Short mmCIF file of C-alpha atoms and ligand atoms in Angstrom, two decimals:
data_model
loop_
_atom_site.label_atom_id
_atom_site.label_comp_id
_atom_site.label_asym_id
_atom_site.label_seq_id
_atom_site.Cartn_x
_atom_site.Cartn_y
_atom_site.Cartn_z
CA MET A 1 0.00 0.00 0.00
CA HIS A 2 1.39 3.44 -0.85
CA LYS A 3 1.62 6.16 1.81
CA PHE A 4 -1.55 8.18 2.30
CA ARG A 5 -1.44 11.87 3.10
CA ILE A 6 -3.51 12.20 6.29
CA GLY A 7 -4.62 15.37 8.09
CA ILE A 8 -6.19 15.62 11.54
CA ILE A 9 -8.75 18.25 12.48
CA GLY A 10 -8.90 19.03 16.19
CA ALA A 11 -6.02 18.36 18.60
CA GLY A 12 -7.95 17.80 21.82
CA THR A 13 -8.23 14.60 23.87
CA ILE A 14 -8.98 12.12 21.10
CA GLY A 15 -7.32 14.15 18.33
CA ARG A 16 -4.00 13.56 20.13
CA THR A 17 -4.65 9.80 20.17
CA HIS A 18 -5.25 9.95 16.40
CA ILE A 19 -2.08 12.01 15.91
CA GLU A 20 0.02 9.54 17.91
CA THR A 21 -1.57 6.62 16.05
CA ALA A 22 -0.94 8.25 12.65
CA LEU A 23 2.70 8.99 13.52
CA LYS A 24 3.30 5.27 14.18
CA ASN A 25 1.68 4.04 10.96
CA PRO A 26 4.20 3.29 8.18
CA ASN A 27 1.54 3.88 5.50
CA VAL A 28 0.69 7.39 6.72
CA GLU A 29 2.32 10.71 6.02
CA LEU A 30 0.83 13.06 8.63
CA VAL A 31 0.66 16.22 6.51
CA GLY A 32 -0.79 18.48 9.17
CA VAL A 33 -3.15 19.19 12.03
CA ALA A 34 -5.80 21.93 12.00
CA GLU A 35 -6.44 23.40 15.45
CA PRO A 36 -7.57 26.99 15.91
CA PHE A 37 -7.04 27.24 19.66
CA GLU A 38 -3.84 27.96 21.57
CA ALA A 39 -3.59 24.86 23.80
CA GLY A 40 -3.96 22.47 20.87
CA LYS A 41 -1.68 24.55 18.66
CA ALA A 42 1.11 24.50 21.28
CA TRP A 43 0.81 20.70 21.63
CA VAL A 44 0.98 20.20 17.85
CA GLN A 45 4.00 22.49 17.43
CA LYS A 46 5.79 20.86 20.37
CA HIS A 47 5.53 17.56 18.48
CA ASP A 48 7.00 19.11 15.34
CA ILE A 49 3.93 18.47 13.23
CA PRO A 50 2.77 20.97 10.56
CA TRP A 51 0.09 23.13 12.19
CA PHE A 52 -2.78 24.95 10.43
CA ALA A 53 -5.10 27.54 11.93
CA SER A 54 -8.15 26.18 10.10
CA TYR A 55 -9.19 23.03 8.29
CA GLY A 56 -9.61 25.13 5.16
CA ASP A 57 -5.87 25.96 5.28
CA LEU A 58 -5.06 22.30 5.90
CA LEU A 59 -7.08 21.22 2.85
CA ASP A 60 -5.71 23.98 0.57
CA ARG A 61 -2.06 23.83 1.53
CA ALA A 62 -1.37 20.25 2.68
CA LYS A 63 -3.79 18.54 0.27
CA PRO A 64 -4.53 15.43 2.38
CA ASP A 65 -6.05 12.30 0.78
CA GLY A 66 -8.05 11.79 3.96
CA VAL A 67 -8.77 13.57 7.24
CA ILE A 68 -9.75 12.46 10.72
CA ILE A 69 -12.26 14.87 12.24
CA ALA A 70 -11.91 15.13 16.03
CA THR A 71 -13.71 18.42 16.73
CA PRO A 72 -16.64 18.89 19.12
CA ASN A 73 -19.78 17.06 17.97
CA ASP A 74 -21.68 20.05 16.63
CA ALA A 75 -18.87 20.89 14.17
CA HIS A 76 -18.63 17.38 12.63
CA ALA A 77 -21.14 17.88 9.81
CA ASN A 78 -19.93 21.26 8.50
CA VAL A 79 -16.32 20.17 8.58
CA ALA A 80 -16.99 16.72 7.06
CA VAL A 81 -19.17 18.02 4.23
CA ASP A 82 -16.61 20.73 3.35
CA CYS A 83 -13.82 18.14 3.30
CA ILE A 84 -15.81 15.72 1.15
CA GLN A 85 -16.77 18.49 -1.29
CA ASN A 86 -13.08 19.30 -1.47
CA GLY A 87 -12.47 15.69 -2.61
CA THR A 88 -11.09 14.41 0.73
CA ALA A 89 -12.10 11.12 2.39
CA VAL A 90 -13.23 11.43 6.02
CA LEU A 91 -13.11 9.46 9.23
CA VAL A 92 -15.45 11.37 11.56
CA GLU A 93 -15.32 10.85 15.30
CA LYS A 94 -18.53 9.62 16.91
CA PRO A 95 -21.25 10.71 17.09
CA ILE A 96 -21.31 11.20 13.34
CA ALA A 97 -23.10 14.53 14.01
CA ASP A 98 -25.29 16.27 16.55
CA THR A 99 -28.57 15.97 14.57
CA LEU A 100 -29.99 13.44 12.11
CA ALA A 101 -30.22 16.10 9.38
CA ASN A 102 -26.53 16.87 9.83
CA ALA A 103 -25.68 13.16 9.79
CA ARG A 104 -27.62 12.70 6.55
CA SER A 105 -25.76 15.63 4.99
CA ILE A 106 -22.48 13.70 5.51
CA CYS A 107 -23.93 10.48 4.07
CA ASP A 108 -25.35 12.36 1.06
CA ALA A 109 -22.14 14.30 0.36
CA ALA A 110 -20.05 11.12 0.49
CA GLN A 111 -22.43 9.29 -1.81
CA ALA A 112 -22.56 12.19 -4.28
CA LYS A 113 -18.77 12.41 -4.43
CA GLY A 114 -18.18 8.64 -4.24
CA LEU A 115 -15.78 9.16 -1.32
CA PRO A 116 -15.26 7.10 1.85
CA ALA A 117 -16.96 8.41 5.01
CA LEU A 118 -16.26 6.33 8.12
CA VAL A 119 -17.29 6.89 11.74
CA GLY A 120 -15.02 6.43 14.77
CA HIS A 121 -16.93 3.80 16.74
CA HIS A 122 -13.51 2.33 17.42
CA ARG A 123 -14.66 -0.56 19.63
CA ARG A 124 -15.72 -2.47 16.49
CA HIS A 125 -12.04 -2.65 15.60
CA ASN A 126 -11.06 -4.34 18.86
CA PRO A 127 -10.24 -8.04 18.29
CA LEU A 128 -12.26 -8.88 21.40
CA MET A 129 -15.37 -7.37 19.84
CA ARG A 130 -14.84 -9.41 16.68
CA GLU A 131 -14.43 -12.53 18.83
CA ALA A 132 -17.63 -11.65 20.74
CA LYS A 133 -19.52 -11.25 17.49
CA SER A 134 -18.28 -14.58 16.17
CA ILE A 135 -19.30 -16.30 19.46
CA VAL A 136 -22.83 -14.89 19.21
CA ASP A 137 -23.05 -15.62 15.47
CA SER A 138 -21.87 -19.22 16.08
CA GLY A 139 -25.14 -19.88 17.92
CA VAL A 140 -23.64 -21.08 21.24
CA LEU A 141 -25.94 -18.67 23.09
CA GLY A 142 -28.97 -20.20 21.38
CA GLN A 143 -31.73 -17.71 20.72
CA PRO A 144 -30.72 -14.22 21.94
CA VAL A 145 -33.00 -13.27 24.85
CA SER A 146 -31.50 -10.34 26.74
CA MET A 147 -28.53 -8.05 27.17
CA THR A 148 -27.46 -5.67 29.91
CA ALA A 149 -24.75 -3.01 29.69
CA MET A 150 -23.33 -0.93 32.52
CA CYS A 151 -21.71 2.40 31.64
CA THR A 152 -21.09 4.09 34.97
CA TRP A 153 -18.00 5.96 36.16
CA TYR A 154 -16.94 9.36 37.46
CA LYS A 155 -15.79 12.23 35.22
CA ASP A 156 -13.80 14.94 36.97
CA ASP A 157 -14.79 18.63 37.02
CA ASP A 158 -11.96 19.61 34.63
CA TYR A 159 -13.52 17.46 31.93
CA PHE A 160 -16.55 19.75 31.90
CA LYS A 161 -14.54 22.95 31.41
CA ALA A 162 -15.09 22.39 27.65
CA ALA A 163 -18.56 23.96 27.35
CA TRP A 164 -19.69 21.72 24.46
CA ARG A 165 -19.61 18.69 26.80
CA ARG A 166 -22.30 20.34 28.99
CA GLU A 167 -24.56 21.40 26.11
CA SER A 168 -27.12 19.54 24.01
CA GLY A 169 -24.63 18.58 21.24
CA GLY A 170 -22.57 16.83 23.96
CA GLY A 171 -23.53 15.01 27.17
CA PRO A 172 -22.95 11.33 28.01
CA VAL A 173 -25.79 10.13 25.76
CA LEU A 174 -24.07 11.49 22.64
CA ILE A 175 -20.50 11.07 23.89
CA ASN A 176 -20.65 7.66 25.62
CA LEU A 177 -23.99 5.87 25.33
CA ILE A 178 -23.66 6.05 21.56
CA HIS A 179 -20.64 3.70 21.84
CA GLU A 180 -22.83 1.22 23.76
CA ILE A 181 -25.52 1.51 21.11
CA ASP A 182 -23.05 0.86 18.31
CA LEU A 183 -21.56 -2.10 20.22
CA MET A 184 -25.02 -3.59 20.77
CA ARG A 185 -25.95 -3.10 17.11
CA PHE A 186 -22.66 -4.74 16.10
CA ILE A 187 -23.32 -7.83 18.28
CA TYR A 188 -27.15 -8.16 18.30
CA GLY A 189 -28.18 -6.21 15.19
CA ASP A 190 -30.65 -3.36 14.78
CA ILE A 191 -32.73 -1.91 17.61
CA ALA A 192 -36.47 -1.87 16.79
CA SER A 193 -37.65 0.41 19.61
CA LEU A 194 -36.53 1.90 22.90
CA GLN A 195 -37.80 3.71 25.97
CA ALA A 196 -35.67 5.81 28.31
CA MET A 197 -35.45 8.06 31.35
CA THR A 198 -32.73 10.65 31.87
CA SER A 199 -31.72 12.82 34.81
CA ASN A 200 -29.45 15.82 35.34
CA ALA A 201 -30.03 15.85 39.10
CA ILE A 202 -26.36 15.48 40.10
CA ARG A 203 -24.56 17.96 37.83
CA GLY A 204 -27.48 20.21 36.90
CA PHE A 205 -26.20 20.75 33.35
CA GLU A 206 -28.38 21.31 30.29
CA VAL A 207 -27.54 17.70 29.33
CA GLU A 208 -28.22 14.54 31.32
CA ASP A 209 -25.66 13.02 33.67
CA THR A 210 -27.59 9.76 34.01
CA ALA A 211 -29.85 7.65 31.79
CA VAL A 212 -31.52 4.26 31.80
CA VAL A 213 -32.68 2.70 28.54
CA MET A 214 -34.82 -0.31 27.64
CA MET A 215 -34.58 -1.70 24.12
CA ARG A 216 -36.21 -4.26 21.88
CA PHE A 217 -33.90 -5.63 19.20
CA VAL A 218 -35.10 -6.71 15.77
CA ASN A 219 -33.83 -10.24 16.66
CA GLY A 220 -36.44 -10.31 19.46
CA ALA A 221 -34.07 -9.86 22.42
CA LEU A 222 -34.63 -7.18 25.08
CA GLY A 223 -31.85 -4.99 26.45
CA THR A 224 -31.12 -2.47 29.20
CA VAL A 225 -28.34 0.07 29.65
CA THR A 226 -27.50 2.08 32.76
CA LEU A 227 -25.39 5.17 32.04
CA SER A 228 -23.98 7.75 34.44
CA ASP A 229 -20.86 9.90 34.44
CA ALA A 230 -21.58 11.10 37.99
CA THR A 231 -21.12 7.86 39.96
CA VAL A 232 -18.02 6.47 41.64
CA SER A 233 -18.17 3.08 39.98
CA PRO A 234 -15.94 0.81 37.86
CA TRP A 235 -18.75 -0.82 35.82
CA ASN A 236 -17.71 0.52 32.47
CA TYR A 237 -16.21 -0.92 29.27
CA ASP A 238 -13.62 1.87 29.03
CA LEU A 239 -12.23 0.94 32.45
CA ALA A 240 -12.31 -2.78 31.66
CA ALA A 241 -11.20 -3.25 28.06
CA ARG A 242 -7.63 -1.90 28.18
CA GLU A 243 -8.05 0.05 24.94
CA THR A 244 -6.03 3.03 26.11
CA ASP A 245 -3.61 3.82 28.93
CA ARG A 246 -5.79 6.80 29.94
CA PHE A 247 -7.91 4.51 32.12
CA PRO A 248 -6.49 2.29 34.90
CA GLN A 249 -7.79 -1.17 34.07
CA GLN A 250 -10.44 -2.86 36.23
CA ASP A 251 -11.00 -6.62 36.36
CA ILE A 252 -14.74 -6.44 35.66
CA ASN A 253 -17.33 -7.16 33.00
CA SER A 254 -19.56 -4.41 31.67
CA HIS A 255 -21.75 -6.22 29.11
CA PHE A 256 -23.87 -9.36 29.56
CA PHE A 257 -25.50 -11.11 26.59
CA SER A 258 -27.84 -14.01 27.43
CA GLY A 259 -29.59 -16.56 25.25
CA THR A 260 -31.59 -19.77 25.60
CA HIS A 261 -28.42 -21.91 25.69
CA GLY A 262 -25.66 -19.71 27.04
CA SER A 263 -24.38 -16.29 28.01
CA LEU A 264 -21.43 -14.11 27.06
CA THR A 265 -19.72 -11.36 29.04
CA LEU A 266 -17.58 -8.48 27.77
CA PRO A 267 -14.82 -7.61 27.87
CA LYS A 268 -13.69 -10.83 29.60
CA LEU A 269 -15.25 -13.05 26.90
CA GLU A 270 -16.66 -15.57 29.38
CA VAL A 271 -19.13 -18.04 27.91
CA TRP A 272 -21.48 -19.60 30.49
CA SER A 273 -23.44 -22.76 29.68
CA TYR A 274 -24.60 -26.11 31.07
CA LYS A 275 -22.48 -29.12 30.12
CA ASP A 276 -25.47 -31.48 30.14
CA GLN A 277 -28.94 -30.51 31.25
CA ARG A 278 -30.14 -26.89 31.22
CA HIS A 279 -31.39 -26.62 34.80
CA TRP A 280 -31.06 -23.79 37.32
CA GLU A 281 -30.19 -26.27 40.09
CA LYS A 282 -27.30 -27.86 38.13
CA PRO A 283 -23.74 -26.48 38.06
CA ILE A 284 -23.22 -23.97 35.26
CA SER A 285 -19.74 -23.85 33.75
CA VAL A 286 -17.69 -21.07 32.20
CA THR A 287 -15.05 -21.02 29.47
CA ARG A 288 -12.74 -18.07 29.00
CA SER A 289 -10.82 -17.25 25.85
CA GLU A 290 -7.89 -14.88 26.04
CA PRO A 291 -8.63 -12.23 23.42
CA LEU A 292 -5.87 -10.83 21.26
CA ARG A 293 -4.93 -7.40 22.55
CA ALA A 294 -4.46 -4.75 19.87
CA SER A 295 -5.15 -1.05 19.61
CA PRO A 296 -8.56 -0.48 18.03
CA TYR A 297 -7.40 3.02 17.01
CA GLU A 298 -4.57 1.50 14.95
CA ALA A 299 -6.93 -1.03 13.34
CA GLN A 300 -9.45 1.74 12.66
CA LEU A 301 -6.81 3.84 10.88
CA ASN A 302 -5.72 0.80 8.85
CA ASN A 303 -9.32 0.23 7.79
CA PHE A 304 -9.56 3.91 6.72
CA LEU A 305 -6.42 3.52 4.59
CA ALA A 306 -7.62 0.23 3.09
CA VAL A 307 -11.01 1.74 2.23
CA MET A 308 -9.26 4.67 0.52
CA ALA A 309 -7.13 2.12 -1.38
CA GLY A 310 -10.31 0.32 -2.49
CA LYS A 311 -9.21 -2.86 -0.68
CA GLU A 312 -11.75 -3.01 2.17
CA THR A 313 -15.22 -1.76 3.03
CA PRO A 314 -15.74 0.44 6.12
CA VAL A 315 -15.99 -1.52 9.38
CA CYS A 316 -18.14 1.40 10.60
CA SER A 317 -19.80 3.30 7.77
CA ALA A 318 -21.51 6.68 7.83
CA LEU A 319 -24.82 4.79 7.73
CA ASP A 320 -23.81 2.82 10.86
CA GLY A 321 -22.98 6.15 12.48
CA LEU A 322 -26.37 7.55 11.48
CA ARG A 323 -28.23 4.52 12.90
CA ALA A 324 -26.36 4.81 16.22
CA LEU A 325 -27.14 8.53 16.36
CA GLU A 326 -30.80 7.89 15.63
CA ALA A 327 -31.01 5.55 18.63
CA ALA A 328 -29.06 7.94 20.89
CA LEU A 329 -31.34 10.85 19.99
CA ALA A 330 -34.35 8.58 20.54
CA VAL A 331 -33.15 8.16 24.14
CA ARG A 332 -33.55 11.90 24.72
CA GLU A 333 -36.82 12.01 22.78
CA SER A 334 -38.29 9.15 24.82
CA ALA A 335 -37.07 10.67 28.08
CA SER A 336 -38.81 13.93 27.32
CA SER A 337 -42.08 12.45 25.95
CA GLY A 338 -42.33 9.46 28.30
CA GLN A 339 -43.17 7.34 25.24
CA ALA A 340 -41.39 4.47 23.50
CA VAL A 341 -39.75 5.44 20.20
CA GLN A 342 -39.80 3.17 17.13
CA LEU A 343 -36.58 3.24 15.12
CA ALA A 344 -36.25 3.12 11.34
CA LYS A 345 -35.55 -0.23 9.70
CA SER A 346 -32.13 -0.52 8.05
N1 NAD B 401 -13.70 7.35 19.90
C1 NAD B 401 -13.30 7.75 21.07
O1 NAD B 401 -12.70 6.99 21.82
C2 NAD B 401 -13.55 9.17 21.51
C3 NAD B 401 -13.04 9.60 22.75
C4 NAD B 401 -13.22 10.94 23.11
C5 NAD B 401 -13.92 11.80 22.26
N2 NAD B 401 -14.43 11.32 21.09
C6 NAD B 401 -15.14 12.25 20.17
O2 NAD B 401 -14.15 13.06 19.56
C7 NAD B 401 -14.62 14.40 19.43
C8 NAD B 401 -13.70 15.34 20.20
O3 NAD B 401 -13.78 15.02 21.56
P1 NAD B 401 -12.60 15.45 22.56
O4 NAD B 401 -12.94 14.86 23.88
O5 NAD B 401 -11.29 15.16 21.95
O6 NAD B 401 -12.87 17.03 22.60
P2 NAD B 401 -11.85 18.19 23.02
O7 NAD B 401 -12.70 19.33 23.41
O8 NAD B 401 -10.83 17.64 23.97
O9 NAD B 401 -11.09 18.49 21.64
C9 NAD B 401 -11.72 19.08 20.52
C10 NAD B 401 -10.66 19.90 19.79
O10 NAD B 401 -11.21 20.40 18.57
C11 NAD B 401 -10.74 21.75 18.43
N3 NAD B 401 -11.63 22.44 17.50
C12 NAD B 401 -12.82 23.03 17.76
N4 NAD B 401 -13.34 23.52 16.61
C13 NAD B 401 -12.46 23.22 15.62
C14 NAD B 401 -12.43 23.45 14.22
N5 NAD B 401 -13.41 24.09 13.58
N6 NAD B 401 -11.36 23.02 13.51
C15 NAD B 401 -10.34 22.36 14.12
N7 NAD B 401 -10.33 22.10 15.46
C16 NAD B 401 -11.37 22.52 16.19
C17 NAD B 401 -10.75 22.31 19.85
O11 NAD B 401 -9.93 23.45 19.98
C18 NAD B 401 -10.20 21.12 20.63
O12 NAD B 401 -8.79 21.11 20.70
C19 NAD B 401 -16.04 14.39 19.94
O13 NAD B 401 -16.88 14.20 18.83
C20 NAD B 401 -16.10 13.20 20.86
O14 NAD B 401 -17.39 12.65 20.96
C21 NAD B 401 -14.23 10.06 20.68
#
């Protein structure tokens, strides 16, 4: 594969992960980072990387083949559509956008230009997630019946100094729950309908700090998710899956998939089943497979390059991003109306 000219837009928390990942990739020439604000600019220049004050400058002067967009959520659509219209492939951080109309504008622009548009639901690229999917697809769980996900931990006050994280384009539903939704769609398939409650009682921000969600999947299974960024608690995939050194690892499971013949936990990949008779008074046994450990951010970048080279399809397409956003926004809609929300069929 030849070297691709890659630009990165936004040098905040995750933008820096993308920069470090790009610098390590032998098939990438990191041609520049666009970051209008001083803190990000200083970080970029300290690392001796070409810096641009705006993404327009980056596109005009560095002429990247593809860009990774790591700006606040409400800027994703404008930036992505401009890049695509400029002839540049995009990998947009999740959520794909802050509204469904904005998400559709990215899908439409990419289709019109025939350019790749991928979304950064990076967990799909983790080998453990692929192993989980193959376990469920192999049928060892029998008929899928239920799933439960815990997404609770404590975010510090500094995290909320960035205003967008406290406003309606941000919040843990769009920043975190959307990862759970994408993970569940990846393993169990589409969500048919959901009902939710949210609360901002702890932090008092415009956005929720806590949510509970009930879902019905198209495959017939039911699911629940508990989400809160205001609890001292380790029950969270980010703290368990060892995807980044940012989070001290906890020896816990965060996701529980159960079927008529067995159950699967994540991220520990435990499969529970009966050896002989299915009977609640008989011993139930567990098998554990040691998943390959690899950086999902590196695999995600490799998929972006391979899609640009015409060698692979997106592991997480713009349409996948749109479907996850639709479900995340339905959580807020259901919480405010008190009604269940039906989701579109894929
Ligand atoms: N996949 C993941 O693991 C993951 C993790 C964290 C955040 N995210 C997503 O990444 C995005 C960024 O989140 P973050 O936590 O890094 O935010 P952040 O606030 O730390 O960083 C955003 C950066 O974008 C810059 N920026 C703002 N407008 C810009 C513009 N027009 N052009 C260029 N740069 C601009 C800001 O100055 C800032 O440095 C969000 O969409 C978030 O949901 C994904």
